[in-house]
CSV table of C-alpha atoms in Angstrom, one decimal:
chain,number,residue,atom,x,y,z
A,1,UNK,CA,-1.4,21.1,47.9
A,2,UNK,CA,-3.0,18.7,45.2
A,3,UNK,CA,-1.3,15.5,44.4
A,4,UNK,CA,-2.0,12.7,41.9
A,5,UNK,CA,-5.2,11.7,42.9
A,6,UNK,CA,-7.3,14.3,43.1
A,7,UNK,CA,-9.2,13.9,39.7
A,8,UNK,CA,-10.4,17.5,38.5
A,9,UNK,CA,-14.7,17.6,38.7
A,10,UNK,CA,-15.5,19.1,35.3
A,11,UNK,CA,-17.0,22.3,34.2
A,12,UNK,CA,-14.0,24.9,34.4
A,13,UNK,CA,-12.4,26.0,31.9
A,14,UNK,CA,-10.6,28.7,33.5
A,15,UNK,CA,-7.7,30.2,29.9
A,16,UNK,CA,-9.6,27.7,27.5
A,17,UNK,CA,-10.8,30.9,25.6
A,18,UNK,CA,-7.5,32.9,25.8
A,19,UNK,CA,-5.7,28.9,24.6
A,20,UNK,CA,-7.8,27.9,21.6
A,21,UNK,CA,-7.7,31.7,20.4
A,22,UNK,CA,-4.0,32.3,20.0
A,23,UNK,CA,-4.0,28.3,18.7
A,24,UNK,CA,-5.9,30.1,15.6
A,25,UNK,CA,-3.7,32.7,15.4
A,26,UNK,CA,-0.7,30.8,15.4
A,27,UNK,CA,-2.1,28.8,12.1
A,28,UNK,CA,-3.1,31.2,11.2
A,29,UNK,CA,0.4,32.8,11.0
A,30,UNK,CA,1.1,29.5,9.3
A,31,UNK,CA,-0.9,28.9,7.0
A,32,UNK,CA,0.5,32.7,5.5
A,33,UNK,CA,4.1,31.7,5.8
A,34,UNK,CA,3.5,28.7,3.5
A,35,UNK,CA,0.8,30.7,1.0
A,36,UNK,CA,3.8,32.8,0.0
A,37,UNK,CA,6.0,29.9,-0.3
A,38,UNK,CA,8.3,29.8,2.8
A,39,UNK,CA,10.2,33.4,3.4
A,40,UNK,CA,12.9,32.7,5.6
A,41,UNK,CA,14.6,35.1,6.8
A,42,UNK,CA,11.6,37.7,6.3
A,43,UNK,CA,9.9,39.0,8.9
A,44,UNK,CA,6.0,38.6,8.9
A,45,UNK,CA,5.6,42.2,11.5
A,46,UNK,CA,6.1,43.7,13.7
A,47,UNK,CA,4.0,42.5,17.3
A,48,UNK,CA,2.7,45.9,16.7
A,49,UNK,CA,2.1,45.2,13.4
A,50,UNK,CA,0.9,41.7,13.6
A,51,UNK,CA,-1.8,42.3,17.0
A,52,UNK,CA,-3.6,45.5,14.5
A,53,UNK,CA,-3.6,42.4,11.1
A,54,UNK,CA,-4.9,39.9,13.4
A,55,UNK,CA,-7.2,41.9,16.2
A,56,UNK,CA,-5.6,40.0,19.3
A,57,UNK,CA,-5.0,41.4,22.7
A,58,UNK,CA,-1.1,40.9,23.0
A,59,UNK,CA,-1.2,38.2,25.8
A,60,UNK,CA,-3.3,36.6,22.5
A,61,UNK,CA,-0.5,37.4,19.9
A,62,UNK,CA,2.4,36.5,22.2
A,63,UNK,CA,0.5,33.6,22.6
A,64,UNK,CA,0.2,32.3,19.7
A,65,UNK,CA,3.8,33.6,18.7
A,66,UNK,CA,5.1,30.6,21.2
A,67,UNK,CA,3.1,27.9,19.4
A,68,UNK,CA,4.9,30.1,16.8
A,69,UNK,CA,8.7,29.6,17.6
A,70,UNK,CA,7.3,25.7,19.3
A,71,UNK,CA,7.3,24.7,15.7
A,72,UNK,CA,9.9,26.6,14.5
A,73,UNK,CA,8.1,28.8,11.6
A,74,UNK,CA,9.1,31.6,13.2
A,75,UNK,CA,11.2,33.1,15.6
A,76,UNK,CA,10.7,37.0,17.3
A,77,UNK,CA,13.6,39.0,16.9
A,78,UNK,CA,12.8,41.5,19.0
A,79,UNK,CA,14.7,45.5,18.2
A,80,UNK,CA,14.7,48.5,15.5
A,81,UNK,CA,14.2,46.6,12.4
A,82,UNK,CA,13.3,43.0,14.0
A,83,UNK,CA,9.6,41.9,14.2
A,84,UNK,CA,8.4,37.6,13.5
A,85,UNK,CA,11.0,36.5,11.3
A,86,UNK,CA,10.7,32.7,9.7
A,87,UNK,CA,12.9,30.5,10.4
A,88,UNK,CA,13.5,26.5,8.7
A,89,UNK,CA,12.4,24.0,10.8
A,90,UNK,CA,13.5,21.0,11.5
A,91,UNK,CA,11.8,17.7,12.3
A,92,UNK,CA,11.8,17.9,16.2
A,93,UNK,CA,8.3,19.9,16.7
A,94,UNK,CA,6.7,17.1,14.4
A,95,UNK,CA,8.0,14.4,15.9
A,96,UNK,CA,7.3,15.0,19.4
A,97,UNK,CA,4.4,16.1,18.6
A,98,UNK,CA,3.8,12.3,17.1
A,99,UNK,CA,5.2,10.7,20.2
A,100,UNK,CA,3.4,12.2,22.8
A,101,UNK,CA,-0.4,11.4,21.1
A,102,UNK,CA,1.1,7.7,19.9
A,103,UNK,CA,2.5,6.5,23.6
A,104,UNK,CA,-1.1,8.1,25.3
A,105,UNK,CA,-2.9,5.5,23.0
A,106,UNK,CA,-0.8,2.5,23.8
A,107,UNK,CA,1.0,1.7,20.4
A,108,UNK,CA,2.4,-2.1,20.8
A,109,UNK,CA,5.9,-2.9,18.6
A,110,UNK,CA,3.3,-5.3,16.4
A,111,UNK,CA,1.8,-1.6,15.1
A,112,UNK,CA,5.2,0.1,14.6
A,113,UNK,CA,7.4,-3.4,13.3
A,114,UNK,CA,3.1,-3.7,10.6
A,115,UNK,CA,4.3,0.5,9.5
A,116,UNK,CA,8.3,-0.2,8.8
A,117,UNK,CA,7.7,-3.6,6.7
A,118,UNK,CA,4.8,-1.2,4.8
A,119,UNK,CA,7.3,1.8,4.5
A,120,UNK,CA,10.6,1.4,4.2
A,121,UNK,CA,11.2,-1.5,1.7
A,122,UNK,CA,9.0,1.3,-1.1
A,123,UNK,CA,11.5,3.7,0.4
A,124,UNK,CA,14.5,1.7,-0.4
A,125,UNK,CA,12.9,1.3,-4.0
A,126,UNK,CA,12.8,4.4,-4.2
A,127,UNK,CA,16.7,5.4,-3.1
A,128,UNK,CA,18.1,2.3,-5.7
A,129,UNK,CA,16.0,3.8,-8.1
A,130,UNK,CA,17.5,7.2,-7.0
A,131,UNK,CA,20.4,7.0,-6.0
A,132,UNK,CA,23.6,9.3,-6.6
A,133,UNK,CA,27.2,9.4,-6.6
A,134,UNK,CA,26.6,11.2,-3.0
A,135,UNK,CA,24.2,9.3,-1.4
A,136,UNK,CA,26.2,6.3,-2.6
A,137,UNK,CA,29.0,7.9,0.1
A,138,UNK,CA,26.7,8.7,2.6
A,139,UNK,CA,25.1,5.5,2.3
A,140,UNK,CA,28.1,3.5,2.8
A,141,UNK,CA,30.3,5.8,5.3
A,142,UNK,CA,26.5,5.0,7.3
A,143,UNK,CA,26.6,1.2,7.3
A,144,UNK,CA,30.4,1.3,8.2
A,145,UNK,CA,30.5,3.7,11.0
A,146,UNK,CA,30.2,0.8,14.3
A,147,UNK,CA,29.6,3.9,16.6
A,148,UNK,CA,26.0,4.6,14.1
A,149,UNK,CA,22.9,2.4,16.1
A,150,UNK,CA,21.0,2.3,13.4
A,151,UNK,CA,22.0,4.2,10.7
A,152,UNK,CA,20.7,2.7,7.3
A,153,UNK,CA,16.9,3.2,8.4
A,154,UNK,CA,16.9,7.1,8.3
A,155,UNK,CA,18.7,7.5,6.2
A,156,UNK,CA,17.6,5.0,3.0
A,157,UNK,CA,14.5,7.3,3.9
A,158,UNK,CA,16.1,10.2,2.8
A,159,UNK,CA,17.1,8.7,-0.2
A,160,UNK,CA,13.8,8.1,-1.4
A,161,UNK,CA,13.7,11.8,-1.9
A,162,UNK,CA,9.6,11.4,-0.2
A,163,UNK,CA,9.8,13.9,2.6
A,164,UNK,CA,6.5,11.5,3.3
A,165,UNK,CA,8.3,8.8,3.6
A,166,UNK,CA,12.1,10.2,5.5
A,167,UNK,CA,10.3,11.8,8.3
A,168,UNK,CA,7.5,8.3,9.2
A,169,UNK,CA,10.4,6.3,9.0
A,170,UNK,CA,12.5,8.5,11.3
A,171,UNK,CA,9.3,8.5,13.6
A,172,UNK,CA,9.3,4.2,13.1
A,173,UNK,CA,13.4,3.7,13.6
A,174,UNK,CA,13.1,5.8,16.7
A,175,UNK,CA,9.9,3.9,18.4
A,176,UNK,CA,11.8,0.9,17.7
A,177,UNK,CA,14.7,1.9,19.1
A,178,UNK,CA,12.7,2.1,22.5
A,179,UNK,CA,11.2,-1.6,22.6
A,180,UNK,CA,15.3,-1.9,22.0
A,181,UNK,CA,16.7,0.0,24.6
A,182,UNK,CA,14.3,-1.2,27.6
A,183,UNK,CA,14.0,-5.3,26.9
A,184,UNK,CA,15.6,-7.3,29.0
A,185,UNK,CA,19.3,-8.0,29.4
A,186,UNK,CA,20.8,-9.9,26.9
A,187,UNK,CA,24.3,-12.2,27.2
A,188,UNK,CA,27.4,-10.1,25.9
A,189,UNK,CA,28.2,-12.6,23.0
A,190,UNK,CA,24.5,-12.5,22.0
A,191,UNK,CA,24.4,-8.6,21.9
A,192,UNK,CA,26.9,-9.4,19.4
A,193,UNK,CA,25.8,-12.2,17.5
A,194,UNK,CA,22.8,-10.0,16.7
A,195,UNK,CA,24.7,-6.4,15.9
A,196,UNK,CA,26.7,-8.8,13.4
A,197,UNK,CA,24.1,-9.8,12.2
A,198,UNK,CA,22.0,-6.8,12.4
A,199,UNK,CA,25.4,-5.1,10.7
A,200,UNK,CA,25.4,-8.2,7.5
A,201,UNK,CA,21.6,-6.9,7.3
A,202,UNK,CA,22.2,-3.7,6.9
A,203,UNK,CA,25.4,-3.7,4.2
A,204,UNK,CA,23.7,-6.6,2.4
A,205,UNK,CA,20.2,-3.7,2.0
A,206,UNK,CA,22.9,-0.9,0.8
A,207,UNK,CA,24.4,-2.6,-1.9
A,208,UNK,CA,21.5,-3.6,-4.0
A,209,UNK,CA,20.6,-0.4,-3.2
A,210,UNK,CA,24.1,1.4,-4.4
A,211,UNK,CA,23.1,-1.1,-7.2
A,212,UNK,CA,20.7,0.0,-8.1
A,213,UNK,CA,18.2,-3.3,-7.8
A,214,UNK,CA,14.5,-2.1,-6.3
A,215,UNK,CA,13.6,-5.8,-5.7
A,216,UNK,CA,16.2,-7.1,-3.9
A,217,UNK,CA,17.2,-4.5,-1.5
A,218,UNK,CA,13.5,-4.0,-0.5
A,219,UNK,CA,13.2,-8.6,-0.3
A,220,UNK,CA,16.4,-8.1,2.1
A,221,UNK,CA,14.7,-5.3,3.8
A,222,UNK,CA,11.7,-7.0,4.3
A,223,UNK,CA,13.5,-10.3,5.9
A,224,UNK,CA,16.2,-7.6,8.2
A,225,UNK,CA,12.5,-6.2,9.3
A,226,UNK,CA,10.7,-9.5,10.4
A,227,UNK,CA,14.1,-10.4,12.0
A,228,UNK,CA,14.3,-7.3,13.5
A,229,UNK,CA,10.6,-8.4,14.3
A,230,UNK,CA,11.3,-11.2,16.2
A,231,UNK,CA,14.3,-10.2,18.4
A,232,UNK,CA,12.5,-8.0,19.7
A,233,UNK,CA,9.6,-10.3,20.2
A,234,UNK,CA,12.0,-12.3,22.2
A,235,UNK,CA,13.2,-10.2,23.9
A,236,UNK,CA,11.2,-7.1,25.9
A,237,UNK,CA,9.8,-7.6,28.9
A,238,UNK,CA,6.7,-7.9,29.3
A,239,UNK,CA,4.3,-5.0,28.4
A,240,UNK,CA,3.3,-4.2,24.8
A,241,UNK,CA,2.7,-1.2,24.8
A,242,UNK,CA,4.5,2.2,24.8
A,243,UNK,CA,3.0,3.6,27.9
A,244,UNK,CA,5.7,5.4,30.3
A,245,UNK,CA,8.2,6.0,27.8
A,246,UNK,CA,10.3,9.9,27.9
A,247,UNK,CA,11.2,11.3,25.8
A,248,UNK,CA,14.5,11.5,24.5
A,249,UNK,CA,16.5,14.9,25.3
A,250,UNK,CA,17.4,15.1,21.3
A,251,UNK,CA,14.0,14.6,20.8
A,252,UNK,CA,11.8,16.9,22.9
A,253,UNK,CA,14.7,19.9,22.7
A,254,UNK,CA,16.7,20.4,19.4
A,255,UNK,CA,19.3,22.3,19.0
A,256,UNK,CA,17.7,25.8,19.9
A,257,UNK,CA,15.7,24.6,22.3
A,258,UNK,CA,13.9,26.7,25.1
A,259,UNK,CA,13.8,26.6,29.3
A,260,UNK,CA,10.2,26.3,28.3
A,261,UNK,CA,10.2,22.8,25.9
A,262,UNK,CA,13.4,20.9,28.3
A,263,UNK,CA,11.1,21.5,31.4
A,264,UNK,CA,7.3,20.3,28.5
A,265,UNK,CA,9.0,17.7,28.2
A,266,UNK,CA,9.9,17.3,31.6
A,267,UNK,CA,6.3,17.6,33.0
A,268,UNK,CA,4.6,15.1,29.8
A,269,UNK,CA,7.5,12.1,31.1
A,270,UNK,CA,6.6,12.2,34.6
A,271,UNK,CA,2.8,12.6,33.4
A,272,UNK,CA,3.3,9.1,30.9
A,273,UNK,CA,5.5,7.9,34.1
A,274,UNK,CA,2.3,8.2,36.0
A,275,UNK,CA,0.2,6.0,33.9
A,276,UNK,CA,-2.0,9.3,32.6
A,277,UNK,CA,-4.2,9.3,35.3
A,278,UNK,CA,-6.8,12.4,32.8
A,279,UNK,CA,-8.4,13.8,35.4
A,280,UNK,CA,-5.8,14.2,37.9
A,281,UNK,CA,-3.9,17.6,39.2
A,282,UNK,CA,0.1,16.8,39.2
A,283,UNK,CA,0.0,19.7,41.6
A,284,UNK,CA,-0.3,24.0,41.9
A,285,UNK,CA,1.9,26.8,40.5
A,286,UNK,CA,4.0,26.4,43.3
A,287,UNK,CA,4.1,23.0,43.8
A,288,UNK,CA,5.6,23.1,39.8
A,289,UNK,CA,7.7,26.1,40.5
A,290,UNK,CA,9.4,24.0,43.1
A,291,UNK,CA,9.9,21.0,41.6
A,292,UNK,CA,10.7,21.6,38.8
A,293,UNK,CA,12.6,24.8,40.0
A,294,UNK,CA,12.3,27.3,36.8
A,295,UNK,CA,10.5,31.0,37.3
A,296,UNK,CA,6.6,30.5,36.9
A,297,UNK,CA,7.1,32.6,33.4
A,298,UNK,CA,9.4,29.6,32.8
A,299,UNK,CA,7.0,27.3,33.7
A,300,UNK,CA,3.8,28.9,32.3
A,301,UNK,CA,4.9,28.9,28.7
A,302,UNK,CA,6.1,24.9,28.9
A,303,UNK,CA,2.4,24.7,30.3
A,304,UNK,CA,1.1,26.2,27.0
A,305,UNK,CA,2.6,23.8,24.5
A,306,UNK,CA,1.6,21.1,27.0
A,307,UNK,CA,-1.5,22.3,27.1
A,308,UNK,CA,-1.2,22.6,22.5
A,309,UNK,CA,-0.7,18.9,22.4
A,310,UNK,CA,-3.8,18.0,25.4
A,311,UNK,CA,-1.4,17.1,27.6
A,312,UNK,CA,-2.2,18.4,30.6
A,313,UNK,CA,-4.6,22.4,31.5
A,314,UNK,CA,-3.8,24.5,34.4
A,315,UNK,CA,-7.6,24.6,35.8
A,316,UNK,CA,-6.5,28.3,38.9
A,317,UNK,CA,-8.3,28.3,41.8
A,318,UNK,CA,-9.0,26.9,45.3
A,319,UNK,CA,-8.2,22.7,44.5
A,320,UNK,CA,-6.9,23.9,41.2
A,321,UNK,CA,-3.4,23.5,39.0
A,322,UNK,CA,-1.6,21.4,36.0
A,323,UNK,CA,-4.9,18.3,35.4
A,324,UNK,CA,-3.8,15.9,33.9
A,325,UNK,CA,-5.8,15.3,29.5
A,326,UNK,CA,-6.7,13.0,27.1
A,327,UNK,CA,-4.5,14.1,24.3
A,328,UNK,CA,-6.3,14.1,20.9
A,329,UNK,CA,-4.4,13.4,17.4
A,330,UNK,CA,-4.8,17.2,15.4
A,331,UNK,CA,-1.9,18.5,17.2
A,332,UNK,CA,-0.1,15.8,16.2
A,333,UNK,CA,-1.3,15.6,12.3
A,334,UNK,CA,-1.1,19.8,12.2
A,335,UNK,CA,2.1,19.9,13.0
A,336,UNK,CA,3.2,16.7,11.1
A,337,UNK,CA,1.6,18.0,7.7
A,338,UNK,CA,3.1,22.1,8.8
A,339,UNK,CA,6.1,20.6,8.7
A,340,UNK,CA,6.2,18.4,5.5
A,341,UNK,CA,4.4,21.2,3.9
A,342,UNK,CA,7.7,23.5,4.6
A,343,UNK,CA,9.8,20.1,3.5
A,344,UNK,CA,8.2,20.0,0.1
A,345,UNK,CA,6.2,17.2,0.0
A,346,UNK,CA,4.4,16.8,-3.8
A,347,UNK,CA,1.2,14.6,-4.3
A,348,UNK,CA,3.3,12.3,-5.8
A,349,UNK,CA,4.7,11.5,-2.5
A,350,UNK,CA,1.5,12.4,-0.5
A,351,UNK,CA,-0.1,9.2,-3.5
A,352,UNK,CA,2.9,7.4,-2.8
A,353,UNK,CA,1.8,6.6,0.7
A,354,UNK,CA,-1.8,7.3,0.6
A,355,UNK,CA,-2.4,4.4,-1.4
A,356,UNK,CA,0.1,1.9,0.6
A,357,UNK,CA,-1.3,2.9,3.5
A,358,UNK,CA,-5.3,3.0,1.7
A,359,UNK,CA,-4.3,-0.8,0.1
A,360,UNK,CA,-3.4,-3.0,3.5
A,361,UNK,CA,-6.3,-1.1,5.7
A,362,UNK,CA,-8.4,-2.6,2.9
A,363,UNK,CA,-7.4,-5.6,3.0
A,364,UNK,CA,-6.7,-6.3,6.8
A,365,UNK,CA,-10.2,-5.2,7.6
A,366,UNK,CA,-12.0,-8.1,4.2
A,367,UNK,CA,-10.4,-10.1,7.2
A,368,UNK,CA,-12.0,-9.1,9.4
A,369,UNK,CA,-15.6,-9.3,6.9
A,370,UNK,CA,-17.6,-11.6,9.7
A,371,UNK,CA,-17.6,-9.2,12.5
A,372,UNK,CA,-20.7,-7.0,11.9
A,373,UNK,CA,-19.0,-4.3,13.7
A,374,UNK,CA,-16.9,-3.7,11.0
A,375,UNK,CA,-20.6,-4.2,8.2
A,376,UNK,CA,-22.2,-2.0,10.5
A,377,UNK,CA,-19.8,1.3,10.9
A,378,UNK,CA,-18.7,1.3,7.2
A,379,UNK,CA,-22.5,1.7,6.2
A,380,UNK,CA,-22.9,4.7,8.1
A,381,UNK,CA,-19.3,6.4,6.7
A,382,UNK,CA,-21.0,5.2,3.1
A,383,UNK,CA,-24.0,7.0,3.6
A,384,UNK,CA,-21.6,10.5,5.3
A,385,UNK,CA,-21.1,12.2,2.0
A,386,UNK,CA,-24.2,12.5,0.8
A,387,UNK,CA,-26.1,12.6,4.5
A,388,UNK,CA,-23.1,14.8,6.4
A,389,UNK,CA,-23.1,18.1,6.6
A,390,UNK,CA,-23.2,20.2,3.7
A,391,UNK,CA,-19.8,21.8,1.8
A,392,UNK,CA,-18.1,19.9,5.0
A,393,UNK,CA,-14.5,19.0,3.1
A,394,UNK,CA,-14.0,16.0,5.3
A,395,UNK,CA,-16.8,14.2,5.0
A,396,UNK,CA,-15.6,12.2,2.1
A,397,UNK,CA,-12.8,10.8,3.8
A,398,UNK,CA,-15.0,9.3,6.4
A,399,UNK,CA,-15.5,6.3,4.9
A,400,UNK,CA,-11.1,6.0,5.0
A,401,UNK,CA,-10.6,6.7,8.8
A,402,UNK,CA,-13.3,4.2,9.5
A,403,UNK,CA,-11.5,2.0,7.4
A,404,UNK,CA,-7.8,2.9,9.2
A,405,UNK,CA,-9.5,2.5,12.5
A,406,UNK,CA,-11.4,-0.7,11.4
A,407,UNK,CA,-8.2,-2.3,10.3
A,408,UNK,CA,-6.6,-1.7,14.7
A,409,UNK,CA,-3.1,0.1,13.5
A,410,UNK,CA,-2.7,3.4,15.6
A,411,UNK,CA,0.2,4.3,13.7
A,412,UNK,CA,-1.4,4.3,10.2
A,413,UNK,CA,-4.0,6.1,11.6
A,414,UNK,CA,-2.6,9.0,12.5
A,415,UNK,CA,-0.3,8.9,9.3
A,416,UNK,CA,-3.5,8.8,7.0
A,417,UNK,CA,-4.8,11.2,8.9
A,418,UNK,CA,-1.9,13.6,8.1
A,419,UNK,CA,-1.3,12.2,4.8
A,420,UNK,CA,-5.6,13.2,4.0
A,421,UNK,CA,-4.7,16.6,5.5
A,422,UNK,CA,-1.9,17.7,3.3
A,423,UNK,CA,-4.4,16.8,0.8
A,424,UNK,CA,-6.9,18.5,1.1
A,425,UNK,CA,-4.5,21.4,1.9
A,426,UNK,CA,-2.4,20.5,-1.6
A,427,UNK,CA,-6.5,20.3,-3.8
A,428,UNK,CA,-8.0,23.6,-1.3
A,429,UNK,CA,-10.2,25.4,-3.9
A,430,UNK,CA,-10.4,22.3,-6.3
A,431,UNK,CA,-12.1,19.5,-4.8
A,432,UNK,CA,-15.6,19.2,-6.0
A,433,UNK,CA,-17.2,18.2,-2.6
A,434,UNK,CA,-21.5,18.2,-2.7
A,435,UNK,CA,-21.7,17.7,-6.0
A,436,UNK,CA,-19.7,14.6,-7.1
A,437,UNK,CA,-21.1,12.9,-3.3
A,438,UNK,CA,-22.6,10.6,-5.0
A,439,UNK,CA,-19.4,8.7,-7.3
A,440,UNK,CA,-18.1,9.0,-4.0
A,441,UNK,CA,-20.6,7.2,-2.2
A,442,UNK,CA,-20.9,4.7,-4.9
A,443,UNK,CA,-17.3,4.2,-5.3
A,444,UNK,CA,-16.9,3.6,-1.4
A,445,UNK,CA,-20.5,1.3,-1.7
A,446,UNK,CA,-18.1,-0.5,-4.8
A,447,UNK,CA,-15.4,-1.6,-1.6
A,448,UNK,CA,-17.8,-2.2,0.9
A,449,UNK,CA,-19.2,-4.4,-1.2
A,450,UNK,CA,-16.3,-6.3,-1.8
A,451,UNK,CA,-14.8,-6.4,2.1
A,452,UNK,CA,-17.9,-7.7,3.2
A,453,UNK,CA,-18.2,-10.6,0.6
A,454,UNK,CA,-14.4,-11.7,1.3
A,455,UNK,CA,-12.8,-10.8,-1.6
A,456,UNK,CA,-9.8,-8.8,-0.7
A,457,UNK,CA,-8.6,-9.2,-4.5
A,458,UNK,CA,-11.4,-7.0,-5.8
A,459,UNK,CA,-11.8,-4.8,-2.6
A,460,UNK,CA,-8.5,-4.0,-3.0
A,461,UNK,CA,-9.0,-2.7,-6.8
A,462,UNK,CA,-11.5,-0.7,-6.3
A,463,UNK,CA,-9.7,1.5,-3.4
A,464,UNK,CA,-7.2,1.7,-6.5
A,465,UNK,CA,-9.1,2.4,-9.2
A,466,UNK,CA,-11.1,5.1,-6.5
A,467,UNK,CA,-7.2,6.4,-5.5
A,468,UNK,CA,-7.2,7.1,-8.9
A,469,UNK,CA,-9.6,9.2,-9.5
A,470,UNK,CA,-8.4,11.6,-6.7
A,471,UNK,CA,-5.1,12.3,-8.3
A,472,UNK,CA,-6.2,15.3,-11.2
A,473,UNK,CA,-7.9,16.9,-7.5
A,474,UNK,CA,-4.6,17.3,-5.6
A,475,UNK,CA,-2.8,19.2,-8.3
């Protein structure tokens, strides 16, 4: 029997080609849905038609359809008039995908709260500008409901009218709640006091939003989030990361989840609880069938979902089993970007979030200007637009990605990747490419010069002008 200490030897890629091809076909189907304006209820074709259209085997197509169904982009309906039917997704798969990666990289509570302090005041300000009568009723009902643990933060994201802020705020609030739920025991009196303090702050923020006073809403919310940070720091258990935390069922499965998704979430939780031992085996297929008391078909579908998110993969043959893998961010980026496309994220929505992240990372990296690593890595990134592979669609983004990485907050790095991917999709076919490589390199060099001089104000101003110059390409 394979155990968690059996480490996989390199070189065995048994089912990788099928899984990779299925993921490519799934992305192609999903891109087609987006191009067609997300026609919910329409059929994309029967299984034979889809096999012929994409020139793949039945096995590959069925794996691709599983991924499309997992993302809630479509569902296969059998029988006359059936086929792959376009459906309206919710944020569940996108949220789970992001949580898996952030859990793996060891996101800290400091990272989460820094990101919340960056995004939530923006959402509050937009909500104050855009709130209507229905929004007023919803917000007042939420802050007065004693049974709802933390309604206001997600609701402000929704009321902002910016689906990017809404989704990011929802994820950050959920992650922060994990720390609160794993904090040390506190007395009943202290719990009542903190609950009352939080409720009072929520009402104050809501009153400011309802009054249309965006500045007061932002200041009040910022003060409340700083209080939340202090409370968690005082009460949390002695660990700084969320590694090992489980994915709550309502986040992992959603209302119509298949059993395979439930099992995939349980396996993920077991992997996280073991400390994410990359290369270790959780057990053979027979072991897993017995452990989770499921059929072979359910297990294999669950494994495909885990493989898609790079959580684990099945190795066939003697000494094989389900091998723990190293999650990578692209699955999170693709899934989040897909949902935000459906949610109708506009170029202006993206700009608001991207500006907030980029200006923050510039300031944080400028504070490290004396660090030799900063200069070396950014100098190489500056050269990439002209020295990188010809016609590479992402080489102008390398400088921005390096800035985010050097700023040291994995949440913001991942969010920037999502926004950048969406920006690229909005600008498909209109990006200047190599023709503007020299101009891009010059702008990046000017930002780097200010960073290395330790001048945060100038660095931020130059970054703002650079980002403004990109706006025409995103419409």
